[in-house]
Tab-separated table of C-alpha atoms in Angstrom:
chain	number	residue	atom	x	y	z
X	1	LYS	CA	-34.135	-51.629	5.182
X	2	ALA	CA	-37.232	-49.548	4.589
X	3	HIS	CA	-40.663	-50.469	3.254
X	4	LEU	CA	-42.535	-47.990	1.043
X	5	ARG	CA	-46.009	-47.902	-0.373
X	6	THR	CA	-46.803	-46.148	-3.657
X	7	LYS	CA	-49.711	-46.176	-6.051
X	8	GLY	CA	-49.490	-49.314	-8.197
X	9	MET	CA	-46.526	-50.567	-6.141
X	10	PRO	CA	-47.880	-51.583	-2.717
X	11	ARG	CA	-44.628	-53.090	-1.437
X	12	CYS	CA	-41.076	-51.712	-2.146
X	13	LEU	CA	-37.754	-52.597	-0.624
X	14	THR	CA	-34.608	-50.408	-0.715
X	15	SER	CA	-31.076	-51.545	-0.183
X	16	LYS	CA	-28.179	-49.111	-0.630
X	17	SER	CA	-28.266	-48.041	-4.250
X	18	THR	CA	-31.276	-50.109	-5.414
X	19	LEU	CA	-34.999	-49.893	-5.030
X	20	MET	CA	-36.962	-53.176	-5.453
X	21	CYS	CA	-40.724	-53.072	-5.847
X	22	ALA	CA	-43.398	-55.710	-6.608
X	23	PRO	CA	-46.164	-54.152	-8.687
X	24	ALA	CA	-49.703	-55.092	-7.742
X	25	ASP	CA	-50.550	-55.546	-11.411
X	26	PRO	CA	-48.043	-57.287	-13.756
X	27	SER	CA	-49.433	-55.207	-16.639
X	28	THR	CA	-48.340	-51.984	-14.952
X	29	PRO	CA	-45.752	-50.208	-17.198
X	30	LEU	CA	-42.216	-49.832	-15.865
X	31	PRO	CA	-41.564	-46.506	-14.203
X	32	ASP	CA	-38.884	-44.125	-15.538
X	33	GLY	CA	-35.388	-45.325	-14.675
X	34	ALA	CA	-36.352	-49.012	-14.282
X	35	LEU	CA	-33.652	-51.454	-15.402
X	36	PHE	CA	-35.727	-54.593	-15.857
X	37	SER	CA	-38.713	-56.544	-14.513
X	38	TYR	CA	-38.443	-60.159	-13.443
X	39	ARG	CA	-41.243	-62.240	-11.941
X	40	ASN	CA	-43.293	-59.223	-11.093
X	41	MET	CA	-40.192	-57.473	-9.603
X	42	THR	CA	-38.926	-54.126	-10.961
X	43	ILE	CA	-35.369	-53.000	-10.210
X	44	ILE	CA	-34.709	-49.227	-10.348
X	45	LEU	CA	-31.416	-47.377	-9.857
X	46	LYS	CA	-31.388	-44.600	-7.317
X	47	ASN	CA	-30.837	-41.182	-9.005
X	48	GLN	CA	-27.036	-40.567	-8.622
X	49	ASN	CA	-25.648	-38.032	-11.110
X	50	LEU	CA	-21.898	-37.827	-11.776
X	51	VAL	CA	-20.903	-34.614	-13.556
X	52	THR	CA	-17.698	-32.790	-14.555
X	53	ASP	CA	-16.618	-29.919	-16.832
X	54	ASN	CA	-14.268	-29.520	-19.774
X	55	VAL	CA	-11.179	-27.450	-19.066
X	56	THR	CA	-9.276	-25.071	-21.371
X	57	VAL	CA	-5.901	-23.905	-20.099
X	58	VAL	CA	-2.909	-22.028	-21.500
X	59	GLU	CA	0.354	-23.940	-21.589
X	60	GLY	CA	2.298	-23.436	-18.369
X	61	GLU	CA	-0.721	-22.459	-16.306
X	62	MET	CA	-2.891	-24.500	-13.882
X	63	ALA	CA	-5.949	-26.640	-14.690
X	64	ILE	CA	-8.667	-27.615	-12.197
X	65	ILE	CA	-10.561	-30.921	-12.654
X	66	SER	CA	-13.741	-31.371	-10.612
X	67	CYS	CA	-15.769	-34.603	-10.240
X	68	ARG	CA	-19.142	-33.902	-8.575
X	69	VAL	CA	-21.829	-36.325	-7.409
X	70	LYS	CA	-25.466	-35.616	-6.549
X	71	ASN	CA	-27.147	-37.830	-3.965
X	72	ASN	CA	-24.054	-39.900	-3.249
X	73	ASP	CA	-24.590	-42.916	-0.976
X	74	ASP	CA	-20.969	-43.323	0.101
X	75	SER	CA	-19.850	-44.648	-3.294
X	76	VAL	CA	-16.154	-44.221	-4.055
X	77	ILE	CA	-15.010	-41.442	-6.457
X	78	GLN	CA	-11.754	-41.666	-8.365
X	79	LEU	CA	-10.014	-39.695	-11.147
X	80	LEU	CA	-8.195	-41.344	-14.078
X	81	ASN	CA	-5.817	-39.807	-16.654
X	82	PRO	CA	-6.222	-40.255	-20.438
X	83	ASN	CA	-4.229	-43.513	-20.147
X	84	ARG	CA	-6.770	-44.654	-17.502
X	85	GLN	CA	-4.192	-44.544	-14.766
X	86	THR	CA	-5.621	-43.618	-11.381
X	87	ILE	CA	-4.622	-40.140	-10.329
X	88	TYR	CA	-6.695	-39.997	-7.148
X	89	PHE	CA	-8.670	-42.727	-5.391
X	90	ARG	CA	-10.820	-40.877	-2.908
X	91	ASP	CA	-8.222	-38.623	-1.225
X	92	MET	CA	-5.188	-40.799	-2.044
X	93	ARG	CA	-2.849	-40.233	-5.019
X	94	PRO	CA	-1.449	-43.496	-6.436
X	95	LEU	CA	0.125	-41.689	-9.430
X	96	LYS	CA	3.524	-40.292	-8.615
X	97	ASP	CA	3.177	-36.950	-10.398
X	98	SER	CA	3.552	-34.096	-7.966
X	99	ARG	CA	1.927	-31.673	-10.369
X	100	PHE	CA	-1.438	-33.185	-9.340
X	101	GLN	CA	-2.617	-31.864	-5.992
X	102	LEU	CA	-5.815	-32.453	-4.048
X	103	VAL	CA	-7.893	-29.288	-3.755
X	104	ASN	CA	-11.052	-30.687	-2.158
X	105	PHE	CA	-12.462	-34.075	-1.215
X	106	SER	CA	-15.930	-34.821	0.194
X	107	ASP	CA	-18.794	-37.243	-0.356
X	108	ASN	CA	-20.016	-35.059	-3.225
X	109	GLU	CA	-16.793	-33.782	-4.858
X	110	LEU	CA	-13.264	-34.704	-5.812
X	111	ARG	CA	-11.353	-31.632	-7.019
X	112	VAL	CA	-7.755	-31.894	-8.274
X	113	SER	CA	-5.344	-29.255	-9.655
X	114	LEU	CA	-2.750	-29.827	-12.380
X	115	SER	CA	0.034	-27.214	-12.449
X	116	ASN	CA	2.457	-26.295	-15.237
X	117	VAL	CA	0.260	-27.816	-17.920
X	118	SER	CA	1.992	-28.967	-21.095
X	119	LEU	CA	0.718	-30.163	-24.436
X	120	SER	CA	1.271	-33.787	-23.361
X	121	ASP	CA	-1.342	-33.339	-20.620
X	122	GLU	CA	-4.075	-32.751	-23.172
X	123	GLY	CA	-6.747	-35.448	-23.435
X	124	ARG	CA	-9.851	-36.985	-21.829
X	125	TYR	CA	-9.798	-37.413	-18.055
X	126	VAL	CA	-12.272	-39.811	-16.402
X	127	CYS	CA	-14.317	-39.230	-13.271
X	128	GLN	CA	-15.478	-42.639	-12.037
X	129	LEU	CA	-18.093	-43.503	-9.425
X	130	TYR	CA	-18.002	-47.042	-7.998
X	131	THR	CA	-21.624	-48.112	-8.298
X	132	ASP	CA	-23.181	-51.233	-9.782
X	133	PRO	CA	-22.614	-50.782	-12.639
X	134	PRO	CA	-19.912	-48.030	-12.339
X	135	GLN	CA	-20.664	-44.507	-13.638
X	136	GLU	CA	-18.210	-42.402	-15.617
X	137	ALA	CA	-18.043	-38.763	-16.674
X	138	TYR	CA	-15.396	-37.265	-18.951
X	139	ALA	CA	-13.488	-33.967	-18.718
X	140	GLU	CA	-11.636	-32.838	-21.833
X	141	ILE	CA	-8.498	-30.792	-21.130
X	142	THR	CA	-7.569	-28.529	-24.048
X	143	VAL	CA	-4.139	-26.907	-23.933
X	144	LEU	CA	-3.711	-23.548	-25.669
X	145	ILE	CA	-0.294	-22.583	-26.964
X	146	PRO	CA	0.117	-18.892	-27.826
X	147	PRO	CA	2.001	-17.941	-30.995
X	148	GLY	CA	5.420	-16.380	-30.950
X	149	ASN	CA	5.879	-12.652	-31.547
X	150	PRO	CA	4.394	-11.728	-34.916
X	151	ILE	CA	6.936	-10.966	-37.620
X	152	ILE	CA	6.015	-8.275	-40.155
X	153	GLU	CA	7.999	-7.834	-43.357
X	154	ALA	CA	7.705	-5.371	-46.260
X	155	ARG	CA	8.803	-5.929	-49.829
X	156	ASP	CA	9.771	-2.255	-50.237
X	157	GLU	CA	11.317	-0.087	-47.557
X	158	VAL	CA	10.807	3.180	-49.488
X	159	LEU	CA	7.770	3.635	-51.717
X	160	SER	CA	6.665	6.126	-54.360
X	161	GLU	CA	3.117	7.419	-54.454
X	162	GLY	CA	0.855	5.420	-56.733
X	163	ASN	CA	2.964	2.255	-56.476
X	164	GLU	CA	1.747	-1.100	-55.179
X	165	THR	CA	3.487	-2.820	-52.300
X	166	GLU	CA	3.218	-6.099	-50.404
X	167	MET	CA	3.615	-6.920	-46.724
X	168	THR	CA	3.522	-10.234	-44.838
X	169	CYS	CA	2.868	-11.089	-41.192
X	170	THR	CA	3.685	-14.464	-39.615
X	171	ALA	CA	2.440	-15.979	-36.344
X	172	MET	CA	4.377	-19.173	-35.608
X	173	SER	CA	3.829	-22.297	-33.456
X	174	SER	CA	0.395	-21.778	-31.968
X	175	LYS	CA	-2.489	-24.009	-31.011
X	176	PRO	CA	-5.079	-23.520	-32.292
X	177	ALA	CA	-4.212	-21.557	-35.445
X	178	ALA	CA	-4.141	-17.782	-34.950
X	179	ILE	CA	-6.203	-15.267	-36.930
X	180	ILE	CA	-4.348	-12.312	-38.474
X	181	ARG	CA	-5.954	-8.951	-39.225
X	182	TRP	CA	-4.462	-5.869	-40.926
X	183	MET	CA	-4.960	-2.174	-40.111
X	184	LYS	CA	-3.592	0.823	-42.027
X	185	GLY	CA	-4.101	3.735	-39.705
X	186	ASP	CA	-7.759	3.481	-38.685
X	187	LYS	CA	-8.821	1.465	-41.732
X	188	GLU	CA	-8.940	-2.340	-41.787
X	189	LEU	CA	-7.546	-4.033	-44.909
X	190	PRO	CA	-8.180	-7.623	-46.054
X	191	GLY	CA	-5.250	-10.031	-46.124
X	192	LYS	CA	-4.788	-13.510	-47.599
X	193	PRO	CA	-3.981	-16.056	-44.845
X	194	LYS	CA	-2.141	-19.351	-45.231
X	195	VAL	CA	-2.177	-21.995	-42.430
X	196	GLU	CA	0.486	-24.705	-42.071
X	197	LEU	CA	0.482	-27.624	-39.600
X	198	THR	CA	3.970	-28.396	-38.292
X	199	TYR	CA	5.391	-31.738	-37.219
X	200	ASP	CA	4.721	-31.064	-33.524
X	201	LYS	CA	0.995	-30.424	-34.186
X	202	MET	CA	1.443	-26.671	-34.070
X	203	TYR	CA	0.107	-24.140	-36.530
X	204	THR	CA	1.981	-21.424	-38.403
X	205	VAL	CA	-0.153	-18.717	-40.038
X	206	THR	CA	1.134	-16.294	-42.691
X	207	SER	CA	-1.023	-13.428	-43.992
X	208	ARG	CA	-0.166	-11.464	-47.140
X	209	LEU	CA	-1.353	-7.884	-47.721
X	210	THR	CA	-1.226	-6.008	-51.049
X	211	PHE	CA	-2.229	-2.352	-51.450
X	212	THR	CA	-1.433	0.880	-53.327
X	213	VAL	CA	0.092	3.827	-51.465
X	214	SER	CA	-0.548	7.557	-51.772
X	215	LYS	CA	1.250	10.589	-50.369
X	216	GLU	CA	-1.222	10.632	-47.460
X	217	ASP	CA	0.169	7.240	-46.375
X	218	ASP	CA	3.592	8.674	-45.552
X	219	GLY	CA	4.287	8.049	-41.867
X	220	VAL	CA	1.102	5.970	-41.395
X	221	PRO	CA	1.545	2.694	-39.433
X	222	VAL	CA	0.513	-0.653	-40.912
X	223	ILE	CA	-0.443	-2.945	-38.020
X	224	CYS	CA	-0.562	-6.740	-37.974
X	225	ILE	CA	-2.999	-7.886	-35.254
X	226	VAL	CA	-2.913	-11.511	-34.048
X	227	ASP	CA	-6.121	-12.891	-32.515
X	228	HIS	CA	-5.663	-16.012	-30.357
X	229	PRO	CA	-7.558	-17.265	-27.285
X	230	ALA	CA	-4.305	-17.526	-25.341
X	231	VAL	CA	-3.183	-13.893	-25.825
X	232	LYS	CA	-4.649	-10.390	-26.055
X	233	ASP	CA	-3.447	-7.251	-27.851
X	234	PHE	CA	-0.777	-9.150	-29.741
X	235	GLN	CA	0.473	-7.078	-32.671
X	236	ALA	CA	3.386	-5.743	-34.693
X	237	GLN	CA	3.559	-2.598	-36.834
X	238	LYS	CA	5.639	-0.949	-39.515
X	239	TYR	CA	5.548	2.700	-40.606
X	240	LEU	CA	5.253	3.527	-44.290
X	241	GLU	CA	7.747	5.810	-45.994
X	242	VAL	CA	6.207	7.242	-49.153
X	243	GLN	CA	7.952	9.651	-51.519
X	244	TYR	CA	5.851	12.046	-53.611
X	245	LYS	CA	6.269	14.972	-55.994
X	246	PRO	CA	6.070	18.524	-54.614
X	247	GLU	CA	2.922	20.431	-53.730
X	248	VAL	CA	3.207	24.134	-54.730
X	249	LYS	CA	1.222	27.248	-53.748
X	250	ILE	CA	1.956	30.926	-54.469
X	251	VAL	CA	1.260	33.369	-51.624
X	252	VAL	CA	1.038	37.184	-52.104
X	253	GLU	CA	3.140	38.785	-49.383
X	254	PHE	CA	2.646	42.368	-50.657
X	255	PRO	CA	0.416	44.222	-51.419
X	256	GLN	CA	-2.576	43.046	-49.427
X	257	GLY	CA	-5.046	44.761	-51.763
X	258	LEU	CA	-5.003	45.651	-55.456
X	259	THR	CA	-1.754	45.801	-57.377
X	260	ARG	CA	-1.479	49.336	-58.783
X	261	GLU	CA	0.962	51.196	-60.950
X	262	GLY	CA	4.015	52.436	-59.116
X	263	GLU	CA	3.669	49.932	-56.260
X	264	ASN	CA	5.830	46.883	-55.491
X	265	LEU	CA	4.895	43.199	-55.698
X	266	GLU	CA	6.275	40.395	-53.539
X	267	LEU	CA	5.320	36.753	-54.187
X	268	SER	CA	6.403	33.748	-52.105
X	269	CYS	CA	6.367	30.165	-53.391
X	270	LYS	CA	5.379	27.637	-50.703
X	271	PHE	CA	6.105	23.974	-51.400
X	272	ARG	CA	6.611	20.589	-49.768
X	273	GLY	CA	7.537	17.175	-51.090
X	274	LYS	CA	9.476	14.030	-50.291
X	275	PRO	CA	12.351	14.199	-50.870
X	276	GLU	CA	12.507	17.949	-50.277
X	277	PRO	CA	12.502	19.855	-53.618
X	278	GLN	CA	15.965	21.085	-54.512
X	279	ARG	CA	15.047	23.244	-57.519
X	280	VAL	CA	12.535	26.116	-57.490
X	281	ASN	CA	12.156	28.295	-60.616
X	282	TRP	CA	10.128	31.407	-61.442
X	283	LEU	CA	9.004	32.124	-64.995
X	284	LYS	CA	6.411	34.152	-66.880
X	285	VAL	CA	4.108	32.212	-69.159
X	286	ASP	CA	4.503	33.229	-72.813
X	287	ASP	CA	6.969	36.005	-71.944
X	288	ASP	CA	10.123	36.834	-70.018
X	289	VAL	CA	10.262	37.839	-66.377
X	290	PRO	CA	10.871	41.646	-66.115
X	291	SER	CA	14.592	42.377	-66.222
X	292	HIS	CA	14.657	44.256	-62.924
X	293	ALA	CA	12.659	41.552	-61.051
X	294	VAL	CA	14.579	40.067	-58.114
X	295	ILE	CA	14.347	36.295	-57.454
X	296	THR	CA	15.642	35.138	-54.079
X	297	GLY	CA	15.192	31.430	-53.527
X	298	ALA	CA	11.449	30.869	-53.601
X	299	ASP	CA	10.522	34.596	-53.544
X	300	LEU	CA	9.836	36.960	-56.478
X	301	TYR	CA	10.097	40.746	-56.003
X	302	ILE	CA	9.116	43.361	-58.622
X	303	GLU	CA	9.418	47.119	-58.014
X	304	ASN	CA	7.507	50.006	-59.591
X	305	LEU	CA	4.755	48.024	-61.312
X	306	ASN	CA	3.247	49.090	-64.595
X	307	LYS	CA	0.760	47.553	-67.000
X	308	SER	CA	3.460	46.004	-69.155
X	309	TYR	CA	4.077	43.508	-66.330
X	310	ASN	CA	0.586	42.041	-66.636
X	311	GLY	CA	0.568	38.278	-67.228
X	312	THR	CA	0.801	34.875	-65.567
X	313	TYR	CA	3.762	34.115	-63.313
X	314	ARG	CA	4.559	30.482	-62.508
X	315	CYS	CA	6.529	28.846	-59.685
X	316	VAL	CA	7.897	25.376	-60.552
X	317	ALA	CA	9.325	22.987	-57.902
X	318	SER	CA	10.789	19.553	-58.646
X	319	ASN	CA	12.382	16.571	-56.925
X	320	SER	CA	13.369	13.059	-57.937
X	321	ILE	CA	9.738	11.924	-58.108
X	322	GLY	CA	8.428	14.700	-60.374
X	323	GLU	CA	7.590	18.381	-60.617
X	324	ALA	CA	4.602	20.599	-59.910
X	325	TYR	CA	3.715	24.287	-60.302
X	326	ASP	CA	1.275	27.006	-59.320
X	327	ASP	CA	0.256	30.094	-61.313
X	328	TYR	CA	-0.416	33.704	-60.305
X	329	THR	CA	-2.122	36.113	-62.724
X	330	LEU	CA	-0.951	39.716	-62.335
X	331	TYR	CA	-3.151	42.642	-63.386
X	332	VAL	CA	-1.829	46.112	-62.661
X	333	TYR	CA	-4.551	48.725	-61.975
X	334	ASP	CA	-4.302	52.485	-62.441
X	335	ALA	CA	-2.652	54.471	-59.706
X	336	PRO	CA	-5.169	55.846	-57.169
X	337	THR	CA	-6.634	59.309	-57.979
X	338	THR	CA	-5.646	62.158	-55.588
X	339	THR	CA	-8.598	63.673	-53.651
X	340	PRO	CA	-8.905	67.519	-54.427
X	341	LYS	CA	-8.754	70.028	-51.622
X	342	SER	CA	-11.948	71.760	-50.416
X	343	THR	CA	-13.023	74.929	-52.333
X	344	THR	CA	-14.488	77.777	-50.246
X	345	ALA	CA	-16.288	80.972	-51.491
X	346	THR	CA	-16.701	83.765	-48.920
X	347	THR	CA	-18.623	87.051	-49.071
X	348	THR	CA	-19.471	89.658	-46.521
X	349	THR	CA	-22.631	87.899	-45.399
X	350	THR	CA	-22.482	84.421	-47.008
X	351	ILE	CA	-19.976	81.528	-46.852
X	352	ILE	CA	-20.256	78.743	-49.463
X	353	THR	CA	-18.063	75.643	-49.195
X	354	THR	CA	-17.925	73.020	-51.968
X	355	THR	CA	-15.939	69.805	-51.696
X	356	ILE	CA	-15.476	67.402	-54.603
X	357	SER	CA	-14.582	63.787	-53.755
X	358	TYR	CA	-14.339	60.663	-55.856
X	359	PRO	CA	-15.730	57.242	-54.951
X	360	GLU	CA	-13.142	54.684	-53.830
X	361	ILE	CA	-12.921	51.549	-55.948
X	362	ASN	CA	-13.000	48.275	-53.994
X	363	GLN	CA	-11.359	45.383	-55.803
X	364	ASP	CA	-10.154	41.871	-54.973
X	365	SER	CA	-6.622	41.808	-53.596
X	366	ARG	CA	-5.484	39.193	-56.072
X	367	ALA	CA	-4.696	40.711	-59.453
X	368	GLY	CA	-6.370	39.212	-62.453
X	369	GLU	CA	-9.440	38.044	-60.545
X	370	GLY	CA	-11.702	41.101	-61.266
X	371	ALA	CA	-12.434	43.341	-64.264
X	372	PRO	CA	-10.782	46.825	-64.075
X	373	ARG	CA	-12.958	49.824	-63.215
X	374	THR	CA	-12.296	53.316	-64.712
X	375	VAL	CA	-13.360	56.780	-63.462
X	376	ASP	CA	-15.927	58.563	-65.678
X	377	HIS	CA	-14.105	61.834	-66.382
X	378	ALA	CA	-17.091	63.300	-68.245
X	379	VAL	CA	-19.221	63.070	-65.100
X	380	ILE	CA	-16.541	64.749	-63.008
X	381	GLY	CA	-16.127	67.540	-65.582
X	382	GLY	CA	-19.871	68.167	-65.616
X	383	VAL	CA	-20.007	68.439	-61.821
X	384	VAL	CA	-17.132	70.933	-61.783
X	385	ALA	CA	-18.763	73.064	-64.519
X	386	VAL	CA	-22.066	73.235	-62.622
X	387	VAL	CA	-20.275	74.340	-59.438
X	388	VAL	CA	-18.308	77.079	-61.235
X	389	PHE	CA	-21.436	78.326	-62.977
X	390	ALA	CA	-23.300	78.498	-59.682
X	391	MET	CA	-20.476	80.507	-58.104
X	392	LEU	CA	-20.469	83.012	-60.997
X	393	CYS	CA	-24.217	83.478	-60.718
X	394	LEU	CA	-23.850	84.083	-56.980
X	395	LEU	CA	-21.199	86.751	-57.536
X	396	ILE	CA	-23.401	88.563	-60.081
X	397	VAL	CA	-26.372	88.582	-57.715
X	398	LEU	CA	-24.280	89.909	-54.848
X	399	GLY	CA	-22.814	92.686	-57.074
X	400	ARG	CA	-26.253	93.903	-58.145
X	401	TYR	CA	-27.442	93.875	-54.548
X	402	PHE	CA	-24.635	96.102	-53.278
X	403	ALA	CA	-25.010	98.469	-56.295
X	404	ARG	CA	-28.687	99.057	-55.529
X	405	HIS	CA	-28.032	99.954	-51.880
X	406	LYS	CA	-25.340	102.597	-52.581
X	407	GLY	CA	-26.282	106.260	-51.294
X	408	THR	CA	-25.292	109.375	-49.370
X	409	TYR	CA	-24.063	108.884	-45.863
X	410	PHE	CA	-25.433	111.424	-43.431
X	411	THR	CA	-24.003	112.253	-40.018
X	412	HIS	CA	-25.220	114.472	-37.220
X	413	GLU	CA	-22.114	116.677	-37.173
X	414	ALA	CA	-23.742	119.517	-39.262
X	415	LYS	CA	-27.192	119.399	-37.745
X	416	GLY	CA	-28.394	123.016	-37.113
X	417	ALA	CA	-25.870	124.630	-39.473
X	418	ASP	CA	-28.394	125.397	-42.215
X	419	ASP	CA	-29.344	128.794	-40.662
X	420	ALA	CA	-25.768	129.851	-39.799
X	421	ALA	CA	-24.303	132.952	-41.418
X	422	ASP	CA	-20.878	131.480	-41.910
X	423	ALA	CA	-18.953	128.264	-41.338
X	424	ASP	CA	-17.563	129.204	-37.974
X	425	THR	CA	-21.036	130.041	-36.699
X	426	ALA	CA	-22.363	126.770	-38.129
X	427	ILE	CA	-19.734	124.711	-36.268
X	428	ILE	CA	-20.414	126.520	-33.044
X	429	ASN	CA	-24.172	126.105	-33.367
X	430	ALA	CA	-24.048	122.486	-34.541
X	431	GLU	CA	-25.282	119.789	-32.163
X	432	GLY	CA	-22.366	117.616	-33.013
X	433	GLY	CA	-19.823	120.312	-32.432
X	434	HIS	CA	-16.523	119.743	-30.684
X	435	THR	CA	-17.984	120.959	-27.436
X	436	ASN	CA	-20.053	117.807	-27.245
X	437	SER	CA	-17.555	115.435	-28.831
X	438	ASP	CA	-16.922	113.631	-25.603
X	439	GLU	CA	-20.620	112.862	-25.166
X	440	LYS	CA	-21.645	111.812	-28.682
X	441	LYS	CA	-19.576	109.527	-30.892
X	442	GLU	CA	-20.336	107.752	-34.129
X	443	TYR	CA	-18.558	104.790	-35.574
X	444	TYR	CA	-18.302	103.506	-39.115
X	445	ILE	CA	-18.053	99.757	-39.385
């Protein structure tokens, strides 16, 4: 026994789990935790806290139940099942269920494990502390039962673009009820769930999804995702098979630039569809395809183009879903103009070179997509006339120049022959005579 003194309570007596005090003044209010006051005596419980935790466990796994006491004064701890049968009294197990095993026992804790948990183990377990009066704390065990593998079903196995379809996903026998989500590719779609409670207190959830398909959905997975606290990444998927009419595009294989007279034209029809198109036809809108045109499968080949072939050519592809086409407008341009050779005028002292070239026309490679351009022949004719006129004027000037400089050509062969009596004497006396021919020479260039 121990005697204590506190303000307002000069004499107190403790005994095990109780504290008894006689207040100095009967009008003194009862302190917190007091049970009652009798004849100036106040009885107060010692602060002993019994605590436990709720447990959530998946069926078949192990649950841990812990009864903990703060400030225990050697009071007995025991654990009871939902039927209030004693599982453990201190460290002894009266209940003959080997699934319960002692994990830890001390003055402050009683910890017990329950292996291979089943749905029948669910309920409220009691931690009990033998005090006066006894204290109890309750631990709720919740058993989770995961659903079975999700089952996904489709109303239509093969779809056509633009049609509506319906799919269902079912998650059976779970506790609690599962949540079902839908994904089409990377996009989440809303479904309509329906929850049913079965006879064994399980839940079956069915979600229904309705949507319209397009050709882009072909080969895209539709995924049913099941969210449940007992499982992760639980899903099932089904790939869509969507049929659609062909897609058609005309590609110019040759030529790479403008289509001109005398050249060849090669067109290729590219297409895809589901099912694969079986028929591909070439035709000319509002006219017949040229008689000598060659059609090989999806290719069109026309030789030696001329302007009579101008028009719109169409490639048509079809399958069981429908047909589609693409058009190509042909415009045949004039054949390219040949570049003239260089013209050169040469005289004794002057060389004149004149070259006439024509600008090159740059057009879009696809016929029919640009207005035709023509060469201005009047301009070319004027340029040629000016050049010819200039050459004639030059020839006239040169002729007059050479005519004015025409005269007698004098040499030094007869120098000194003016005073000679006869020709022989003149040759002998001349400075340029044969006697000096080896020393003096003249050249005419």
